């Protein structure tokens, strides 16, 4: 590698950053990829780790092994603390890096909307630590319920509240129901499972707002068939670890609250010295460059760009397509050509609600039930990185499907306390 090659720094090895790094393999540049984690995480399957369906290792893969063989790439495990766009310096826990071009792909974070109790006592679902914490919480609640003599406290232990009726909330509520009624029912024969309540709260008047109304209704019906109480127009005020307070005065006694109601850009987006939107996302030019800083690009969840009058969603296909567009624009810049605007091609959306049940909206077509579920399975298997992960996930799914079992019912606390 010679000193005359430009240095491209990519911040974040998620969907966008990883794609950009791979696409730059033949570009004459020194590419430095930074992430505070040593693995790439497939977030769409996090809820299955949280509900004891998959092991954490099955949805993550070491970044170094994914990028093996890319001769122009250097991976550094480091936390990025701030970026000086004017001086073109990235400040990290492992020192400073001067760049010629920057691809900012630091992704998103859970937005608790300032609800301190929800943040402290509830559970977001953004990384493997969150997912394992939810799994521990659900399993501990069942263990606690077997020992609890007081009926009201036992009921609260067996009440699981999921907040947010988007795909993550819908998928999580459906998966908890199947864990409880198909698997834990066999592990806890002494517990009266009619006391279990799984509640999905959504502030808007329908589930899955990104999908057609008919699919929202279908998702609701399927969830209700799976014994999930769906409550629309229900807004959580806060949670104190004992009960969830709703706007309007009602409260739900529960020990478990999973917050799938808000996403914002990663906090690092606040450390670039540029204005951000309400969700902390960085507004970009249509070419994905930061206004006034043409050497800096932002992609994925951290980028704010509107198409057809609405912000592009915080979803994996947006990050991946933006990465492709940025690599093309970087190469144009290096050749001294003008950059071109990004255009998003929506591949559609999918959400599963447990075995044999999903809803899909693809290329204007809506479908549901078993066909949608099969499409969901295939799409997620294809998108998972690594043959080994795909194989293990497939085997796990097959065992779950045919034996009505979940492999990972381990409580793995951080301390010596049992729960
Ligand atoms: C539970 C859940 C389910 C989802 N389901 C779906 C789905 O079904 N379909 C779909 O399309 N999308 C889904 N998404 C959204 C999708 O995962 C994101 O849109 C996508 O990951 C965004 O890609 P990205 O590259 O912008 O960021 P990410 O993939 O989040 O990657 C960001 C990377 O930046 C790193 N990073 C952040 N801050 C720093 C720092 N300060 N220093 C160093 N590194 C840093 C992180 O460690 C991470 O590796 C889901 C998200 C979640 C949380």
PDB file of N, CA and C and ligand atoms in Angstrom, residues 11-17 34-37 39-41 43-47 63 78-81 105-108 125-127 167-168 171 266 268 299-302 313-317 319 350 376 380, ligand 1:
ATOM      1  N   UNK A  11     -17.067   4.162   9.242  1.00  0.00           N
ATOM      2  CA  UNK A  11     -17.427   4.027  10.672  1.00  0.00           C
ATOM      3  C   UNK A  11     -18.647   3.123  10.767  1.00  0.00           C
ATOM      4  N   UNK A  12     -18.451   1.921  11.322  1.00  0.00           N
ATOM      5  CA  UNK A  12     -19.570   0.999  11.515  1.00  0.00           C
ATOM      6  C   UNK A  12     -19.540  -0.145  10.522  1.00  0.00           C
ATOM      7  N   UNK A  13     -19.572  -1.371  11.052  1.00  0.00           N
ATOM      8  CA  UNK A  13     -19.557  -2.559  10.186  1.00  0.00           C
ATOM      9  C   UNK A  13     -20.910  -3.261  10.255  1.00  0.00           C
ATOM     10  N   UNK A  14     -21.963  -2.461  10.159  1.00  0.00           N
ATOM     11  CA  UNK A  14     -23.306  -3.035  10.093  1.00  0.00           C
ATOM     12  C   UNK A  14     -23.649  -3.301   8.634  1.00  0.00           C
ATOM     13  N   UNK A  15     -24.946  -3.263   8.327  1.00  0.00           N
ATOM     14  CA  UNK A  15     -25.382  -3.583   6.963  1.00  0.00           C
ATOM     15  C   UNK A  15     -24.730  -2.655   5.940  1.00  0.00           C
ATOM     16  N   UNK A  16     -24.722  -1.350   6.248  1.00  0.00           N
ATOM     17  CA  UNK A  16     -24.205  -0.386   5.277  1.00  0.00           C
ATOM     18  C   UNK A  16     -22.682  -0.407   5.198  1.00  0.00           C
ATOM     19  N   UNK A  17     -22.019  -0.306   6.355  1.00  0.00           N
ATOM     20  CA  UNK A  17     -20.562  -0.217   6.386  1.00  0.00           C
ATOM     21  C   UNK A  17     -19.893  -1.449   5.799  1.00  0.00           C
ATOM     22  N   UNK A  34     -13.983   0.763  10.966  1.00  0.00           N
ATOM     23  CA  UNK A  34     -13.964   0.857  12.437  1.00  0.00           C
ATOM     24  C   UNK A  34     -15.282   0.357  13.011  1.00  0.00           C
ATOM     25  N   UNK A  35     -15.193  -0.436  14.060  1.00  0.00           N
ATOM     26  CA  UNK A  35     -16.420  -0.787  14.794  1.00  0.00           C
ATOM     27  C   UNK A  35     -16.033  -1.078  16.236  1.00  0.00           C
ATOM     28  N   UNK A  36     -16.965  -0.794  17.149  1.00  0.00           N
ATOM     29  CA  UNK A  36     -16.662  -1.076  18.557  1.00  0.00           C
ATOM     30  C   UNK A  36     -16.947  -2.523  18.894  1.00  0.00           C
ATOM     31  N   UNK A  37     -17.598  -3.228  17.948  1.00  0.00           N
ATOM     32  CA  UNK A  37     -17.827  -4.661  18.153  1.00  0.00           C
ATOM     33  C   UNK A  37     -16.972  -5.418  17.159  1.00  0.00           C
ATOM     34  N   UNK A  39     -17.942  -8.061  15.729  1.00  0.00           N
ATOM     35  CA  UNK A  39     -18.816  -8.887  14.897  1.00  0.00           C
ATOM     36  C   UNK A  39     -19.890  -8.047  14.196  1.00  0.00           C
ATOM     37  N   UNK A  40     -20.316  -8.577  13.070  1.00  0.00           N
ATOM     38  CA  UNK A  40     -21.460  -8.007  12.357  1.00  0.00           C
ATOM     39  C   UNK A  40     -22.703  -8.709  12.896  1.00  0.00           C
ATOM     40  N   UNK A  41     -23.742  -7.930  13.166  1.00  0.00           N
ATOM     41  CA  UNK A  41     -24.940  -8.487  13.798  1.00  0.00           C
ATOM     42  C   UNK A  41     -26.126  -8.423  12.837  1.00  0.00           C
ATOM     43  N   UNK A  43     -29.512  -7.949  12.868  1.00  0.00           N
ATOM     44  CA  UNK A  43     -30.527  -7.485  13.824  1.00  0.00           C
ATOM     45  C   UNK A  43     -31.939  -8.016  13.575  1.00  0.00           C
ATOM     46  N   UNK A  44     -32.340  -8.272  12.312  1.00  0.00           N
ATOM     47  CA  UNK A  44     -33.711  -8.759  12.116  1.00  0.00           C
ATOM     48  C   UNK A  44     -34.037 -10.051  12.872  1.00  0.00           C
ATOM     49  N   UNK A  45     -33.021 -10.833  13.274  1.00  0.00           N
ATOM     50  CA  UNK A  45     -33.332 -12.062  14.015  1.00  0.00           C
ATOM     51  C   UNK A  45     -33.046 -11.936  15.518  1.00  0.00           C
ATOM     52  N   UNK A  46     -32.797 -10.722  15.975  1.00  0.00           N
ATOM     53  CA  UNK A  46     -32.530 -10.533  17.411  1.00  0.00           C
ATOM     54  C   UNK A  46     -33.684 -11.039  18.266  1.00  0.00           C
ATOM     55  N   UNK A  47     -34.906 -10.825  17.774  1.00  0.00           N
ATOM     56  CA  UNK A  47     -36.060 -11.207  18.596  1.00  0.00           C
ATOM     57  C   UNK A  47     -36.076 -12.720  18.823  1.00  0.00           C
ATOM     58  N   UNK A  63     -16.166  -9.839  12.173  1.00  0.00           N
ATOM     59  CA  UNK A  63     -15.939  -8.983  11.005  1.00  0.00           C
ATOM     60  C   UNK A  63     -14.674  -9.416  10.265  1.00  0.00           C
ATOM     61  N   UNK A  78     -12.500  -0.425  17.571  1.00  0.00           N
ATOM     62  CA  UNK A  78     -12.344   0.829  18.324  1.00  0.00           C
ATOM     63  C   UNK A  78     -13.682   1.530  18.423  1.00  0.00           C
ATOM     64  N   UNK A  79     -13.844   2.251  19.510  1.00  0.00           N
ATOM     65  CA  UNK A  79     -15.042   3.076  19.689  1.00  0.00           C
ATOM     66  C   UNK A  79     -14.736   4.442  19.075  1.00  0.00           C
ATOM     67  N   UNK A  80     -15.583   4.893  18.178  1.00  0.00           N
ATOM     68  CA  UNK A  80     -15.393   6.242  17.638  1.00  0.00           C
ATOM     69  C   UNK A  80     -16.058   7.225  18.595  1.00  0.00           C
ATOM     70  N   UNK A  81     -15.309   8.264  18.974  1.00  0.00           N
ATOM     71  CA  UNK A  81     -15.855   9.193  19.982  1.00  0.00           C
ATOM     72  C   UNK A  81     -16.378  10.476  19.360  1.00  0.00           C
ATOM     73  N   UNK A 105     -21.481   5.187   8.949  1.00  0.00           N
ATOM     74  CA  UNK A 105     -22.530   4.145   8.912  1.00  0.00           C
ATOM     75  C   UNK A 105     -22.719   3.581  10.314  1.00  0.00           C
ATOM     76  N   UNK A 106     -22.883   4.478  11.297  1.00  0.00           N
ATOM     77  CA  UNK A 106     -22.929   4.045  12.709  1.00  0.00           C
ATOM     78  C   UNK A 106     -24.304   3.540  13.131  1.00  0.00           C
ATOM     79  N   UNK A 107     -25.273   3.534  12.225  1.00  0.00           N
ATOM     80  CA  UNK A 107     -26.550   2.878  12.515  1.00  0.00           C
ATOM     81  C   UNK A 107     -27.438   3.613  13.498  1.00  0.00           C
ATOM     82  N   UNK A 108     -28.250   2.829  14.204  1.00  0.00           N
ATOM     83  CA  UNK A 108     -29.260   3.417  15.085  1.00  0.00           C
ATOM     84  C   UNK A 108     -29.131   2.954  16.520  1.00  0.00           C
ATOM     85  N   UNK A 125     -34.396  -3.528  22.364  1.00  0.00           N
ATOM     86  CA  UNK A 125     -33.897  -4.693  21.617  1.00  0.00           C
ATOM     87  C   UNK A 125     -33.058  -4.183  20.456  1.00  0.00           C
ATOM     88  N   UNK A 126     -31.762  -4.032  20.731  1.00  0.00           N
ATOM     89  CA  UNK A 126     -30.903  -3.460  19.694  1.00  0.00           C
ATOM     90  C   UNK A 126     -29.646  -4.279  19.465  1.00  0.00           C
ATOM     91  N   UNK A 127     -29.191  -4.974  20.531  1.00  0.00           N
ATOM     92  CA  UNK A 127     -27.968  -5.770  20.340  1.00  0.00           C
ATOM     93  C   UNK A 127     -28.083  -7.098  21.093  1.00  0.00           C
ATOM     94  N   UNK A 167     -42.873  -3.976  12.907  1.00  0.00           N
ATOM     95  CA  UNK A 167     -42.464  -5.377  12.706  1.00  0.00           C
ATOM     96  C   UNK A 167     -41.783  -5.998  13.934  1.00  0.00           C
ATOM     97  N   UNK A 168     -40.901  -5.251  14.617  1.00  0.00           N
ATOM     98  CA  UNK A 168     -40.189  -5.854  15.750  1.00  0.00           C
ATOM     99  C   UNK A 168     -41.156  -6.199  16.883  1.00  0.00           C
ATOM    100  N   UNK A 171     -43.374  -9.195  15.782  1.00  0.00           N
ATOM    101  CA  UNK A 171     -42.632 -10.457  15.749  1.00  0.00           C
ATOM    102  C   UNK A 171     -42.296 -10.917  17.168  1.00  0.00           C
ATOM    103  N   UNK A 266     -27.569   6.448  16.019  1.00  0.00           N
ATOM    104  CA  UNK A 266     -26.585   6.176  17.080  1.00  0.00           C
ATOM    105  C   UNK A 266     -26.138   7.505  17.692  1.00  0.00           C
ATOM    106  N   UNK A 268     -23.447   8.675  18.398  1.00  0.00           N
ATOM    107  CA  UNK A 268     -22.259   9.264  17.758  1.00  0.00           C
ATOM    108  C   UNK A 268     -22.632  10.315  16.708  1.00  0.00           C
ATOM    109  N   UNK A 299     -24.700   7.052   5.580  1.00  0.00           N
ATOM    110  CA  UNK A 299     -25.619   6.052   5.000  1.00  0.00           C
ATOM    111  C   UNK A 299     -26.370   5.315   6.109  1.00  0.00           C
ATOM    112  N   UNK A 300     -27.425   4.623   5.706  1.00  0.00           N
ATOM    113  CA  UNK A 300     -28.151   3.745   6.628  1.00  0.00           C
ATOM    114  C   UNK A 300     -29.009   4.498   7.631  1.00  0.00           C
ATOM    115  N   UNK A 301     -29.180   3.885   8.798  1.00  0.00           N
ATOM    116  CA  UNK A 301     -30.063   4.443   9.826  1.00  0.00           C
ATOM    117  C   UNK A 301     -29.649   5.848  10.249  1.00  0.00           C
ATOM    118  N   UNK A 302     -28.357   6.157  10.149  1.00  0.00           N
ATOM    119  CA  UNK A 302     -27.865   7.461  10.620  1.00  0.00           C
ATOM    120  C   UNK A 302     -28.190   8.584   9.640  1.00  0.00           C
ATOM    121  N   UNK A 313     -37.007   4.776   5.425  1.00  0.00           N
ATOM    122  CA  UNK A 313     -37.108   4.064   6.706  1.00  0.00           C
ATOM    123  C   UNK A 313     -35.752   3.577   7.203  1.00  0.00           C
ATOM    124  N   UNK A 314     -35.685   3.321   8.503  1.00  0.00           N
ATOM    125  CA  UNK A 314     -34.454   2.779   9.081  1.00  0.00           C
ATOM    126  C   UNK A 314     -34.503   1.266   8.891  1.00  0.00           C
ATOM    127  N   UNK A 315     -34.153   0.835   7.686  1.00  0.00           N
ATOM    128  CA  UNK A 315     -34.220  -0.583   7.352  1.00  0.00           C
ATOM    129  C   UNK A 315     -32.990  -1.015   6.573  1.00  0.00           C
ATOM    130  N   UNK A 316     -32.699  -2.314   6.662  1.00  0.00           N
ATOM    131  CA  UNK A 316     -31.469  -2.843   6.067  1.00  0.00           C
ATOM    132  C   UNK A 316     -31.343  -2.567   4.563  1.00  0.00           C
ATOM    133  N   UNK A 317     -32.398  -2.736   3.755  1.00  0.00           N
ATOM    134  CA  UNK A 317     -32.204  -2.503   2.316  1.00  0.00           C
ATOM    135  C   UNK A 317     -31.800  -1.061   2.008  1.00  0.00           C
ATOM    136  N   UNK A 319     -29.871   0.818   3.916  1.00  0.00           N
ATOM    137  CA  UNK A 319     -28.439   0.903   4.232  1.00  0.00           C
ATOM    138  C   UNK A 319     -27.601   0.256   3.136  1.00  0.00           C
ATOM    139  N   UNK A 350     -41.745  -7.378   5.113  1.00  0.00           N
ATOM    140  CA  UNK A 350     -42.211  -8.665   5.617  1.00  0.00           C
ATOM    141  C   UNK A 350     -42.257  -8.625   7.131  1.00  0.00           C
ATOM    142  N   UNK A 376     -40.601 -15.275   4.038  1.00  0.00           N
ATOM    143  CA  UNK A 376     -39.856 -14.688   5.160  1.00  0.00           C
ATOM    144  C   UNK A 376     -38.660 -15.576   5.535  1.00  0.00           C
ATOM    145  N   UNK A 380     -34.708 -14.388   5.003  1.00  0.00           N
ATOM    146  CA  UNK A 380     -33.823 -14.216   6.158  1.00  0.00           C
ATOM    147  C   UNK A 380     -32.643 -15.178   6.114  1.00  0.00           C
TER     148      UNK A 380
HETATM  149  C1  LIG B   1     -34.673  -5.707  16.564  1.00  0.00           C
HETATM  150  C2  LIG B   1     -34.507  -5.186  15.162  1.00  0.00           C
HETATM  151  C3  LIG B   1     -35.138  -5.825  14.105  1.00  0.00           C
HETATM  152  C4  LIG B   1     -34.996  -5.330  12.800  1.00  0.00           C
HETATM  153  N1  LIG B   1     -35.639  -5.981  11.778  1.00  0.00           N
HETATM  154  C5  LIG B   1     -35.464  -5.546  10.516  1.00  0.00           C
HETATM  155  C6  LIG B   1     -36.062  -6.263   9.426  1.00  0.00           C
HETATM  156  O1  LIG B   1     -36.771  -7.257   9.626  1.00  0.00           O
HETATM  157  N2  LIG B   1     -35.848  -5.785   8.158  1.00  0.00           N
HETATM  158  C7  LIG B   1     -35.065  -4.683   7.928  1.00  0.00           C
HETATM  159  O2  LIG B   1     -34.872  -4.310   6.779  1.00  0.00           O
HETATM  160  N3  LIG B   1     -34.501  -3.996   8.934  1.00  0.00           N
HETATM  161  C8  LIG B   1     -34.666  -4.403  10.215  1.00  0.00           C
HETATM  162  N4  LIG B   1     -34.081  -3.717  11.248  1.00  0.00           N
HETATM  163  C9  LIG B   1     -33.325  -2.487  10.943  1.00  0.00           C
HETATM  164  C10 LIG B   1     -31.949  -2.793  10.404  1.00  0.00           C
HETATM  165  O3  LIG B   1     -31.273  -3.695  11.262  1.00  0.00           O
HETATM  166  C11 LIG B   1     -31.188  -1.487  10.288  1.00  0.00           C
HETATM  167  O4  LIG B   1     -31.908  -0.633   9.430  1.00  0.00           O
HETATM  168  C12 LIG B   1     -29.798  -1.697   9.721  1.00  0.00           C
HETATM  169  O5  LIG B   1     -29.031  -2.486  10.612  1.00  0.00           O
HETATM  170  C13 LIG B   1     -29.122  -0.352   9.486  1.00  0.00           C
HETATM  171  O6  LIG B   1     -27.846  -0.572   8.975  1.00  0.00           O
HETATM  172  P1  LIG B   1     -26.673   0.439   9.314  1.00  0.00           P
HETATM  173  O7  LIG B   1     -25.484  -0.020   8.536  1.00  0.00           O
HETATM  174  O8  LIG B   1     -27.134   1.833   9.154  1.00  0.00           O
HETATM  175  O9  LIG B   1     -26.407   0.247  10.885  1.00  0.00           O
HETATM  176  P2  LIG B   1     -26.122  -1.050  11.744  1.00  0.00           P
HETATM  177  O10 LIG B   1     -26.367  -2.292  10.992  1.00  0.00           O
HETATM  178  O11 LIG B   1     -26.861  -0.861  13.028  1.00  0.00           O
HETATM  179  O12 LIG B   1     -24.563  -0.959  12.038  1.00  0.00           O
HETATM  180  C14 LIG B   1     -24.003   0.098  12.743  1.00  0.00           C
HETATM  181  C15 LIG B   1     -22.634  -0.322  13.247  1.00  0.00           C
HETATM  182  O13 LIG B   1     -21.978   0.816  13.782  1.00  0.00           O
HETATM  183  C16 LIG B   1     -21.296   0.457  14.959  1.00  0.00           C
HETATM  184  N5  LIG B   1     -21.148   1.650  15.807  1.00  0.00           N
HETATM  185  C17 LIG B   1     -22.124   2.463  16.282  1.00  0.00           C
HETATM  186  N6  LIG B   1     -21.595   3.455  17.022  1.00  0.00           N
HETATM  187  C18 LIG B   1     -20.255   3.250  17.006  1.00  0.00           C
HETATM  188  C19 LIG B   1     -19.172   3.939  17.598  1.00  0.00           C
HETATM  189  N7  LIG B   1     -19.340   5.041  18.362  1.00  0.00           N
HETATM  190  N8  LIG B   1     -17.925   3.469  17.396  1.00  0.00           N
HETATM  191  C20 LIG B   1     -17.715   2.365  16.649  1.00  0.00           C
HETATM  192  N9  LIG B   1     -18.707   1.676  16.059  1.00  0.00           N
HETATM  193  C21 LIG B   1     -19.964   2.113  16.232  1.00  0.00           C
HETATM  194  C22 LIG B   1     -22.204  -0.598  15.589  1.00  0.00           C
HETATM  195  O14 LIG B   1     -21.461  -1.413  16.484  1.00  0.00           O
HETATM  196  C23 LIG B   1     -22.708  -1.350  14.365  1.00  0.00           C
HETATM  197  O15 LIG B   1     -21.912  -2.474  14.066  1.00  0.00           O
HETATM  198  C24 LIG B   1     -34.193  -4.191  12.559  1.00  0.00           C
HETATM  199  C25 LIG B   1     -33.551  -3.548  13.623  1.00  0.00           C
HETATM  200  C26 LIG B   1     -33.696  -4.044  14.913  1.00  0.00           C
HETATM  201  C27 LIG B   1     -32.987  -3.359  16.055  1.00  0.00           C
END
